[in-house]
Amino acid sequence: MTSLPPHAPPPPPRPPGLDPLASQQAQVRRTQRTDRLLRIAIVWLLVLATLWVAQPYLSALWFSATGPRTVTARGELAPAEKATVDLFKQVSPSVVHVFAQGSQRVSPFAVQQEAPVQSGSGVIWDAAGHVVTNNHVIQNASQLGVRLASGEFVTARVVGTAPNYDLAVLQLERPHTPLRPIAIGSSEDLQVGQATFAIGNPYGLEQTLTTGIVSALRRRLPTAAAHEVRGVIQTDAAINPGNSGGPLLDSAGRLIGINTAIISGSGASAGIGFAIPVDAVNRVVTALITNGSVPVPGIGIVAARETETAQLGIDGVVILRTLPDSPAAQAGLEGATDDGYVRDVITGANGSDIHSMSDLAAALEEAGIGRDVKLTVERDGRARTVTVKVTDISQRRRT
């Protein structure tokens, strides 16, 4: 039997990290914890995937409205909305739908072909049943009809036309609905940026309201016979085919123009529309109702087309011929010779340069019927001044 020395120290303890059994047990615990977390994550992923797949069905089951929804209180309209609503209610009874049927055509393959029907808009001018529209809406029509805002359809006849202003006046025949003439405003004091409103029948859609602003003023709009309407209003209120002849309004519901044309590559609204100013409309319509025609200032000449003048390299109005007993003939102006030799070219009027027939027409209109206009006329390269009296050539045109 071996005995230890009485004062020998005990053996030192084994470090934990060096215990194989403890290290193995710690590794097992870590593995179990990882497996448990992985299983939990898989379970949650399965739950989320199940909820994602079932969500549409659960929403349809829990949230579908099985009865009429409760109406939410609207409250008061905004002031601008109320003003627009009131404007439409006030003005829409004065806007009509104009229908124009062309002459019927005879075909060798059919006894009769149905005549085409075009439509536009118009405004009730007075309580006597006069309606103002565009001349191009009713041009070459054999039958005319007007549908009032009430739905009543009334036949109409032409009172007078003014192609130079693209305006026409119709007379309703025995309407039963009380008529509400449109309120007349002024175009002289308009400002760019003012609100505009258009009511019409674009593409046959009756009583359509569009809004915009005055985009520009004092535009020039070419119409018939090389005439230009001056002071035309440009607006971005949507104007489409069928709006022609309808009213352009200010925020007070007053007529400030008659919508007549658009600029568009597609034929639809491109935000560039034009309206004949109401000051011109007021003057022209009064003349049409009173006399059936509008005085057209002129001097009695037939001018060459601008394309022909440009081909000759001439800047001005080339006189092809003068009408017998006209102011131009009496002033000694001469037209081109039979062999095409150009005699007189008008290059100025009352101190302003004249480049085209529209320039001359504007100068004559500014001078006024019955007054003299001083024309600068070139003949054989020499310029001279000729005084010519402006006359009404509308009577001569009709004869």
Tab-separated table of C-alpha atoms in Angstrom:
chain	number	residue	atom	x	y	z
A	1	MET	CA	0.000	0.000	0.000
A	2	THR	CA	1.398	3.252	-1.101
A	3	SER	CA	0.878	6.366	0.943
A	4	LEU	CA	1.055	9.954	-0.244
A	5	PRO	CA	3.240	12.386	1.410
A	6	PRO	CA	1.350	14.144	4.184
A	7	HIS	CA	1.644	17.591	2.592
A	8	ALA	CA	1.270	16.719	-1.138
A	9	PRO	CA	-1.191	19.066	-3.026
A	10	PRO	CA	-4.322	17.617	-4.769
A	11	PRO	CA	-4.231	17.153	-8.549
A	12	PRO	CA	-5.323	20.296	-10.496
A	13	PRO	CA	-8.923	20.317	-11.985
A	14	ARG	CA	-9.366	19.695	-15.765
A	15	PRO	CA	-10.230	22.893	-17.718
A	16	PRO	CA	-13.893	22.880	-19.029
A	17	GLY	CA	-12.865	23.547	-22.600
A	18	LEU	CA	-10.767	20.525	-22.560
A	19	ASP	CA	-13.661	18.257	-21.369
A	20	PRO	CA	-14.759	16.187	-24.423
A	21	LEU	CA	-18.098	15.319	-22.908
A	22	ALA	CA	-19.041	18.933	-22.049
A	23	SER	CA	-18.014	20.151	-25.483
A	24	GLN	CA	-20.129	17.483	-27.148
A	25	GLN	CA	-23.130	18.369	-25.031
A	26	ALA	CA	-22.796	22.088	-25.876
A	27	GLN	CA	-22.651	21.273	-29.576
A	28	VAL	CA	-25.819	19.183	-29.294
A	29	ARG	CA	-27.639	22.018	-27.557
A	30	ARG	CA	-26.612	24.473	-30.277
A	31	THR	CA	-27.798	22.121	-32.999
A	32	GLN	CA	-31.124	21.597	-31.286
A	33	ARG	CA	-31.635	25.360	-30.900
A	34	THR	CA	-30.846	25.924	-34.587
A	35	ASP	CA	-33.230	23.179	-35.665
A	36	ARG	CA	-35.981	24.641	-33.486
A	37	LEU	CA	-35.550	28.142	-34.971
A	38	LEU	CA	-35.528	26.701	-38.488
A	39	ARG	CA	-38.757	24.793	-37.837
A	40	ILE	CA	-40.380	27.944	-36.447
A	41	ALA	CA	-39.312	29.940	-39.489
A	42	ILE	CA	-40.673	27.267	-41.848
A	43	VAL	CA	-43.975	27.224	-39.985
A	44	TRP	CA	-44.298	31.027	-40.227
A	45	LEU	CA	-43.432	30.973	-43.912
A	46	LEU	CA	-46.124	28.368	-44.481
A	47	VAL	CA	-48.622	30.439	-42.500
A	48	LEU	CA	-47.749	33.602	-44.458
A	49	ALA	CA	-47.921	31.764	-47.791
A	50	THR	CA	-51.315	30.358	-46.835
A	51	LEU	CA	-52.581	33.804	-45.858
A	52	TRP	CA	-51.262	35.320	-49.125
A	53	VAL	CA	-53.048	32.691	-51.209
A	54	ALA	CA	-56.241	32.951	-49.172
A	55	GLN	CA	-56.271	36.783	-48.920
A	56	PRO	CA	-58.532	37.468	-51.967
A	57	TYR	CA	-61.029	34.873	-50.792
A	58	LEU	CA	-60.964	36.127	-47.219
A	59	SER	CA	-61.368	39.760	-48.392
A	60	ALA	CA	-64.294	38.790	-50.600
A	61	LEU	CA	-65.830	36.860	-47.699
A	62	TRP	CA	-65.348	39.452	-44.979
A	63	PHE	CA	-65.433	42.822	-46.792
A	64	SER	CA	-67.840	42.414	-49.743
A	65	ALA	CA	-70.755	44.863	-49.661
A	66	THR	CA	-73.887	42.712	-49.784
A	67	GLY	CA	-76.199	45.715	-49.879
A	68	PRO	CA	-76.311	49.332	-51.081
A	69	ARG	CA	-73.467	51.445	-49.738
A	70	THR	CA	-74.232	54.286	-47.370
A	71	VAL	CA	-74.033	57.637	-49.120
A	72	THR	CA	-71.327	59.916	-47.730
A	73	ALA	CA	-72.460	63.483	-47.216
A	74	ARG	CA	-71.041	65.711	-49.982
A	75	GLY	CA	-71.280	69.071	-48.314
A	76	GLU	CA	-71.421	72.363	-50.186
A	77	LEU	CA	-69.962	72.738	-53.660
A	78	ALA	CA	-66.872	74.889	-53.973
A	79	PRO	CA	-67.664	78.491	-54.965
A	80	ALA	CA	-66.076	78.027	-58.398
A	81	GLU	CA	-68.136	74.886	-58.990
A	82	LYS	CA	-71.354	76.605	-57.963
A	83	ALA	CA	-70.610	79.499	-60.296
A	84	THR	CA	-70.038	77.135	-63.235
A	85	VAL	CA	-73.199	75.151	-62.482
A	86	ASP	CA	-75.255	78.346	-62.263
A	87	LEU	CA	-73.726	79.630	-65.511
A	88	PHE	CA	-74.703	76.465	-67.382
A	89	LYS	CA	-78.245	76.540	-66.013
A	90	GLN	CA	-78.563	80.176	-67.015
A	91	VAL	CA	-77.137	79.953	-70.550
A	92	SER	CA	-77.871	76.426	-71.818
A	93	PRO	CA	-81.536	77.210	-72.726
A	94	SER	CA	-80.147	79.818	-75.175
A	95	VAL	CA	-77.987	77.271	-77.050
A	96	VAL	CA	-79.508	75.229	-79.875
A	97	HIS	CA	-78.532	72.375	-82.187
A	98	VAL	CA	-78.601	73.357	-85.881
A	99	PHE	CA	-79.157	70.750	-88.613
A	100	ALA	CA	-78.560	71.488	-92.302
A	101	GLN	CA	-79.490	69.043	-95.049
A	102	GLY	CA	-77.873	69.475	-98.426
A	103	SER	CA	-79.598	69.254	-101.769
A	104	GLN	CA	-80.692	65.782	-102.795
A	105	ARG	CA	-78.712	64.234	-105.627
A	106	VAL	CA	-80.023	62.188	-108.515
A	107	SER	CA	-78.018	59.133	-109.540
A	108	PRO	CA	-78.395	57.051	-112.702
A	109	PHE	CA	-78.336	53.963	-110.470
A	110	ALA	CA	-80.969	55.210	-108.015
A	111	VAL	CA	-83.895	57.544	-108.284
A	112	GLN	CA	-82.735	59.528	-105.282
A	113	GLN	CA	-79.748	59.578	-102.947
A	114	GLU	CA	-80.125	60.684	-99.368
A	115	ALA	CA	-78.680	64.155	-98.929
A	116	PRO	CA	-75.934	64.563	-96.339
A	117	VAL	CA	-76.818	66.248	-93.052
A	118	GLN	CA	-74.321	68.389	-91.187
A	119	SER	CA	-74.880	69.910	-87.800
A	120	GLY	CA	-73.503	72.621	-85.584
A	121	SER	CA	-74.523	74.915	-82.790
A	122	GLY	CA	-76.292	78.240	-82.532
A	123	VAL	CA	-77.538	80.824	-80.053
A	124	ILE	CA	-80.974	82.367	-79.640
A	125	TRP	CA	-80.470	86.040	-80.434
A	126	ASP	CA	-83.852	87.550	-79.611
A	127	ALA	CA	-87.405	86.685	-78.575
A	128	ALA	CA	-88.531	86.904	-82.217
A	129	GLY	CA	-86.794	83.577	-82.878
A	130	HIS	CA	-83.628	84.695	-84.647
A	131	VAL	CA	-80.756	82.220	-84.260
A	132	VAL	CA	-77.097	83.056	-84.933
A	133	THR	CA	-74.739	80.370	-86.212
A	134	ASN	CA	-71.752	79.997	-88.553
A	135	ASN	CA	-72.255	80.393	-92.270
A	136	HIS	CA	-70.247	77.229	-92.954
A	137	VAL	CA	-72.735	75.235	-90.855
A	138	ILE	CA	-75.718	76.036	-93.132
A	139	GLN	CA	-73.909	76.683	-96.415
A	140	ASN	CA	-75.528	75.007	-99.462
A	141	ALA	CA	-78.350	73.611	-97.331
A	142	SER	CA	-81.792	73.029	-98.795
A	143	GLN	CA	-83.516	72.323	-95.484
A	144	LEU	CA	-82.777	73.635	-92.004
A	145	GLY	CA	-83.911	72.495	-88.586
A	146	VAL	CA	-83.135	73.539	-85.034
A	147	ARG	CA	-83.490	71.498	-81.854
A	148	LEU	CA	-84.066	73.685	-78.811
A	149	ALA	CA	-82.664	72.882	-75.376
A	150	SER	CA	-86.169	71.713	-74.387
A	151	GLY	CA	-85.982	68.996	-77.054
A	152	GLU	CA	-88.468	70.635	-79.426
A	153	PHE	CA	-87.483	70.423	-83.105
A	154	VAL	CA	-88.338	73.505	-85.180
A	155	THR	CA	-87.850	74.159	-88.890
A	156	ALA	CA	-85.942	77.307	-89.810
A	157	ARG	CA	-85.161	79.515	-92.792
A	158	VAL	CA	-82.193	81.708	-93.651
A	159	VAL	CA	-82.602	85.426	-92.948
A	160	GLY	CA	-79.167	86.416	-94.193
A	161	THR	CA	-75.543	85.302	-94.392
A	162	ALA	CA	-72.212	87.068	-94.077
A	163	PRO	CA	-69.530	84.749	-95.524
A	164	ASN	CA	-66.841	87.359	-94.870
A	165	TYR	CA	-67.513	86.918	-91.139
A	166	ASP	CA	-68.637	83.254	-91.299
A	167	LEU	CA	-71.953	84.259	-89.709
A	168	ALA	CA	-75.558	83.483	-90.585
A	169	VAL	CA	-78.939	84.354	-89.080
A	170	LEU	CA	-81.842	81.891	-89.111
A	171	GLN	CA	-85.517	82.433	-88.300
A	172	LEU	CA	-87.322	79.781	-86.270
A	173	GLU	CA	-90.766	78.981	-87.644
A	174	ARG	CA	-93.472	78.846	-84.964
A	175	PRO	CA	-91.619	77.470	-81.908
A	176	HIS	CA	-93.862	76.410	-79.012
A	177	THR	CA	-91.162	76.610	-76.332
A	178	PRO	CA	-90.593	80.059	-74.776
A	179	LEU	CA	-87.321	81.437	-76.097
A	180	ARG	CA	-84.543	82.767	-73.880
A	181	PRO	CA	-82.203	85.144	-75.761
A	182	ILE	CA	-78.565	84.954	-74.767
A	183	ALA	CA	-77.022	87.786	-72.738
A	184	ILE	CA	-74.632	89.929	-74.804
A	185	GLY	CA	-71.231	90.977	-73.489
A	186	SER	CA	-68.324	92.928	-74.955
A	187	SER	CA	-65.101	91.765	-76.571
A	188	GLU	CA	-63.394	95.157	-76.481
A	189	ASP	CA	-62.326	94.929	-72.825
A	190	LEU	CA	-61.341	91.242	-72.710
A	191	GLN	CA	-58.015	90.316	-71.125
A	192	VAL	CA	-55.761	87.334	-71.654
A	193	GLY	CA	-56.257	84.925	-68.777
A	194	GLN	CA	-59.975	85.513	-68.294
A	195	ALA	CA	-62.080	82.392	-67.848
A	196	THR	CA	-64.042	81.200	-70.879
A	197	PHE	CA	-66.895	78.719	-71.240
A	198	ALA	CA	-68.145	77.058	-74.421
A	199	ILE	CA	-71.493	75.322	-74.811
A	200	GLY	CA	-72.282	73.386	-77.967
A	201	ASN	CA	-72.898	70.056	-79.636
A	202	PRO	CA	-69.485	68.522	-80.439
A	203	TYR	CA	-69.879	65.366	-82.515
A	204	GLY	CA	-73.640	65.679	-81.945
A	205	LEU	CA	-73.346	65.467	-78.142
A	206	GLU	CA	-75.875	68.121	-77.193
A	207	GLN	CA	-75.441	70.688	-74.435
A	208	THR	CA	-71.745	69.997	-73.810
A	209	LEU	CA	-69.919	72.442	-71.545
A	210	THR	CA	-66.158	72.991	-71.736
A	211	THR	CA	-64.017	75.541	-69.931
A	212	GLY	CA	-60.742	77.365	-70.498
A	213	ILE	CA	-59.255	80.824	-70.647
A	214	VAL	CA	-58.695	83.599	-73.151
A	215	SER	CA	-55.385	82.448	-74.626
A	216	ALA	CA	-54.807	85.425	-76.914
A	217	LEU	CA	-56.554	88.427	-78.426
A	218	ARG	CA	-56.539	90.330	-81.705
A	219	ARG	CA	-55.922	87.270	-83.856
A	220	ARG	CA	-56.803	87.347	-87.559
A	221	LEU	CA	-59.033	84.642	-88.980
A	222	PRO	CA	-59.234	84.077	-92.765
A	223	THR	CA	-62.793	83.600	-94.061
A	224	ALA	CA	-64.350	83.946	-97.515
A	225	ALA	CA	-63.117	85.961	-100.479
A	226	ALA	CA	-59.688	86.743	-99.000
A	227	HIS	CA	-61.364	88.486	-96.077
A	228	GLU	CA	-59.978	88.335	-92.550
A	229	VAL	CA	-61.929	88.861	-89.344
A	230	ARG	CA	-59.867	91.009	-87.020
A	231	GLY	CA	-59.866	90.948	-83.223
A	232	VAL	CA	-60.558	87.199	-83.102
A	233	ILE	CA	-60.457	85.562	-79.653
A	234	GLN	CA	-58.187	82.558	-79.120
A	235	THR	CA	-59.190	80.151	-76.351
A	236	ASP	CA	-58.090	76.775	-75.018
A	237	ALA	CA	-61.636	75.744	-74.078
A	238	ALA	CA	-62.169	72.445	-75.909
A	239	ILE	CA	-63.850	73.129	-79.266
A	240	ASN	CA	-64.575	70.255	-81.641
A	241	PRO	CA	-66.589	69.728	-84.840
A	242	GLY	CA	-70.171	70.526	-83.884
A	243	ASN	CA	-69.212	73.436	-81.617
A	244	SER	CA	-69.249	75.749	-84.647
A	245	GLY	CA	-71.792	78.517	-84.193
A	246	GLY	CA	-72.030	78.022	-80.442
A	247	PRO	CA	-71.287	80.632	-77.790
A	248	LEU	CA	-68.036	81.500	-76.088
A	249	LEU	CA	-68.950	82.992	-72.698
A	250	ASP	CA	-67.288	84.958	-69.941
A	251	SER	CA	-67.672	84.096	-66.257
A	252	ALA	CA	-70.834	86.224	-66.066
A	253	GLY	CA	-72.518	84.046	-68.691
A	254	ARG	CA	-72.413	86.771	-71.354
A	255	LEU	CA	-71.700	86.080	-75.006
A	256	ILE	CA	-68.194	87.249	-75.926
A	257	GLY	CA	-67.750	85.349	-79.175
A	258	ILE	CA	-69.125	82.786	-81.651
A	259	ASN	CA	-66.933	79.683	-81.862
A	260	THR	CA	-65.943	79.142	-85.466
A	261	ALA	CA	-62.627	77.356	-86.016
A	262	ILE	CA	-59.834	75.282	-84.506
A	263	ILE	CA	-56.232	74.525	-85.380
A	264	SER	CA	-55.627	70.797	-85.170
A	265	GLY	CA	-53.623	68.194	-87.038
A	266	SER	CA	-56.191	65.506	-86.221
A	267	GLY	CA	-59.387	67.521	-86.611
A	268	ALA	CA	-60.124	67.277	-82.887
A	269	SER	CA	-59.523	69.820	-80.170
A	270	ALA	CA	-55.881	70.699	-79.657
A	271	GLY	CA	-56.459	73.581	-77.274
A	272	ILE	CA	-56.362	76.243	-80.011
A	273	GLY	CA	-59.839	77.487	-80.844
A	274	PHE	CA	-61.067	80.754	-82.315
A	275	ALA	CA	-64.215	82.772	-81.779
A	276	ILE	CA	-65.549	85.727	-83.751
A	277	PRO	CA	-65.639	88.655	-81.289
A	278	VAL	CA	-69.108	89.607	-80.089
A	279	ASP	CA	-68.645	93.263	-81.018
A	280	ALA	CA	-68.370	92.215	-84.674
A	281	VAL	CA	-71.190	89.688	-84.246
A	282	ASN	CA	-73.482	92.355	-82.805
A	283	ARG	CA	-72.881	94.663	-85.750
A	284	VAL	CA	-73.143	91.984	-88.447
A	285	VAL	CA	-76.235	90.273	-87.032
A	286	THR	CA	-78.059	93.593	-86.698
A	287	ALA	CA	-77.382	94.296	-90.381
A	288	LEU	CA	-78.494	90.798	-91.428
A	289	ILE	CA	-81.766	91.027	-89.500
A	290	THR	CA	-82.458	94.534	-90.809
A	291	ASN	CA	-81.313	94.253	-94.425
A	292	GLY	CA	-80.555	90.584	-95.056
A	293	SER	CA	-76.971	91.442	-95.936
A	294	VAL	CA	-73.862	93.130	-94.546
A	295	PRO	CA	-72.157	95.970	-96.407
A	296	VAL	CA	-68.846	94.803	-97.861
A	297	PRO	CA	-66.325	97.598	-98.453
A	298	GLY	CA	-64.536	97.399	-101.778
A	299	ILE	CA	-63.404	99.353	-104.825
A	300	GLY	CA	-64.593	97.018	-107.584
A	301	ILE	CA	-61.571	95.006	-108.652
A	302	VAL	CA	-60.834	91.369	-109.386
A	303	ALA	CA	-57.405	90.505	-107.976
A	304	ALA	CA	-55.019	87.720	-108.871
A	305	ARG	CA	-54.581	84.877	-106.435
A	306	GLU	CA	-51.723	85.219	-103.996
A	307	THR	CA	-50.038	82.069	-105.338
A	308	GLU	CA	-50.003	83.549	-108.834
A	309	THR	CA	-48.681	86.861	-107.530
A	310	ALA	CA	-45.912	85.058	-105.633
A	311	GLN	CA	-44.938	83.121	-108.760
A	312	LEU	CA	-44.526	86.416	-110.604
A	313	GLY	CA	-42.343	87.734	-107.776
A	314	ILE	CA	-44.683	90.670	-107.133
A	315	ASP	CA	-45.299	92.054	-103.660
A	316	GLY	CA	-48.792	93.558	-103.613
A	317	VAL	CA	-52.262	93.096	-105.101
A	318	VAL	CA	-52.263	92.489	-108.852
A	319	ILE	CA	-55.418	93.845	-110.526
A	320	LEU	CA	-56.721	91.359	-113.101
A	321	ARG	CA	-59.637	93.556	-114.117
A	322	THR	CA	-61.832	96.374	-112.853
A	323	LEU	CA	-65.628	96.115	-112.759
A	324	PRO	CA	-67.550	98.469	-115.060
A	325	ASP	CA	-68.510	101.804	-113.466
A	326	SER	CA	-66.714	100.818	-110.252
A	327	PRO	CA	-64.715	103.323	-108.181
A	328	ALA	CA	-61.519	101.602	-109.350
A	329	ALA	CA	-62.457	102.013	-113.009
A	330	GLN	CA	-63.487	105.623	-112.446
A	331	ALA	CA	-60.128	106.314	-110.758
A	332	GLY	CA	-58.271	105.041	-113.823
A	333	LEU	CA	-56.994	101.728	-112.439
A	334	GLU	CA	-56.418	99.089	-115.105
A	335	GLY	CA	-56.328	95.340	-115.079
A	336	ALA	CA	-53.978	92.979	-116.846
A	337	THR	CA	-54.019	92.831	-120.627
A	338	ASP	CA	-55.400	89.912	-122.596
A	339	ASP	CA	-51.890	88.578	-123.180
A	340	GLY	CA	-51.204	88.563	-119.390
A	341	TYR	CA	-49.225	91.764	-119.087
A	342	VAL	CA	-49.645	93.225	-115.575
A	343	ARG	CA	-50.623	96.858	-115.480
A	344	ASP	CA	-51.496	98.081	-111.960
A	345	VAL	CA	-50.304	96.656	-108.636
A	346	ILE	CA	-51.624	98.045	-105.329
A	347	THR	CA	-48.770	98.231	-102.821
A	348	GLY	CA	-50.132	100.646	-100.196
A	349	ALA	CA	-53.314	102.098	-98.690
A	350	ASN	CA	-53.501	105.200	-96.491
A	351	GLY	CA	-49.814	104.936	-95.691
A	352	SER	CA	-49.818	101.211	-94.834
A	353	ASP	CA	-48.070	98.568	-96.898
A	354	ILE	CA	-50.308	96.156	-98.809
A	355	HIS	CA	-48.936	92.674	-99.417
A	356	SER	CA	-52.129	90.679	-100.031
A	357	MET	CA	-55.837	91.031	-100.722
A	358	SER	CA	-56.573	90.482	-97.042
A	359	ASP	CA	-54.400	93.502	-96.219
A	360	LEU	CA	-56.331	95.580	-98.746
A	361	ALA	CA	-59.704	94.354	-97.440
A	362	ALA	CA	-58.702	95.297	-93.899
A	363	ALA	CA	-57.600	98.768	-95.032
A	364	LEU	CA	-60.860	99.345	-96.900
A	365	GLU	CA	-62.897	98.184	-93.922
A	366	GLU	CA	-60.953	100.519	-91.652
A	367	ALA	CA	-61.544	103.436	-94.034
A	368	GLY	CA	-65.273	102.743	-94.187
A	369	ILE	CA	-67.900	102.738	-96.928
A	370	GLY	CA	-68.452	106.144	-98.547
A	371	ARG	CA	-65.004	107.466	-97.678
A	372	ASP	CA	-61.921	107.925	-99.817
A	373	VAL	CA	-58.824	105.783	-99.543
A	374	LYS	CA	-55.433	106.767	-100.926
A	375	LEU	CA	-53.842	103.845	-102.742
A	376	THR	CA	-50.215	103.518	-103.757
A	377	VAL	CA	-50.274	101.943	-107.208
A	378	GLU	CA	-47.296	100.780	-109.252
A	379	ARG	CA	-47.374	100.653	-113.052
A	380	ASP	CA	-44.333	99.825	-115.134
A	381	GLY	CA	-42.110	100.216	-112.067
A	382	ARG	CA	-43.380	103.693	-111.197
A	383	ALA	CA	-45.450	104.413	-108.098
A	384	ARG	CA	-48.256	106.920	-107.927
A	385	THR	CA	-51.026	107.804	-105.472
A	386	VAL	CA	-54.646	107.286	-106.532
A	387	THR	CA	-57.674	108.376	-104.517
A	388	VAL	CA	-60.553	105.876	-104.702
A	389	LYS	CA	-63.954	105.960	-102.973
A	390	VAL	CA	-64.834	102.881	-100.907
A	391	THR	CA	-68.229	101.469	-101.855
A	392	ASP	CA	-70.509	98.623	-100.806
A	393	ILE	CA	-69.824	95.768	-103.202
A	394	SER	CA	-72.314	93.342	-101.589
A	395	GLN	CA	-75.139	94.643	-103.817
A	396	ARG	CA	-72.940	94.208	-106.910
A	397	ARG	CA	-72.097	90.634	-105.849
A	398	ARG	CA	-75.774	89.695	-105.631
A	399	THR	CA	-76.501	91.110	-109.069
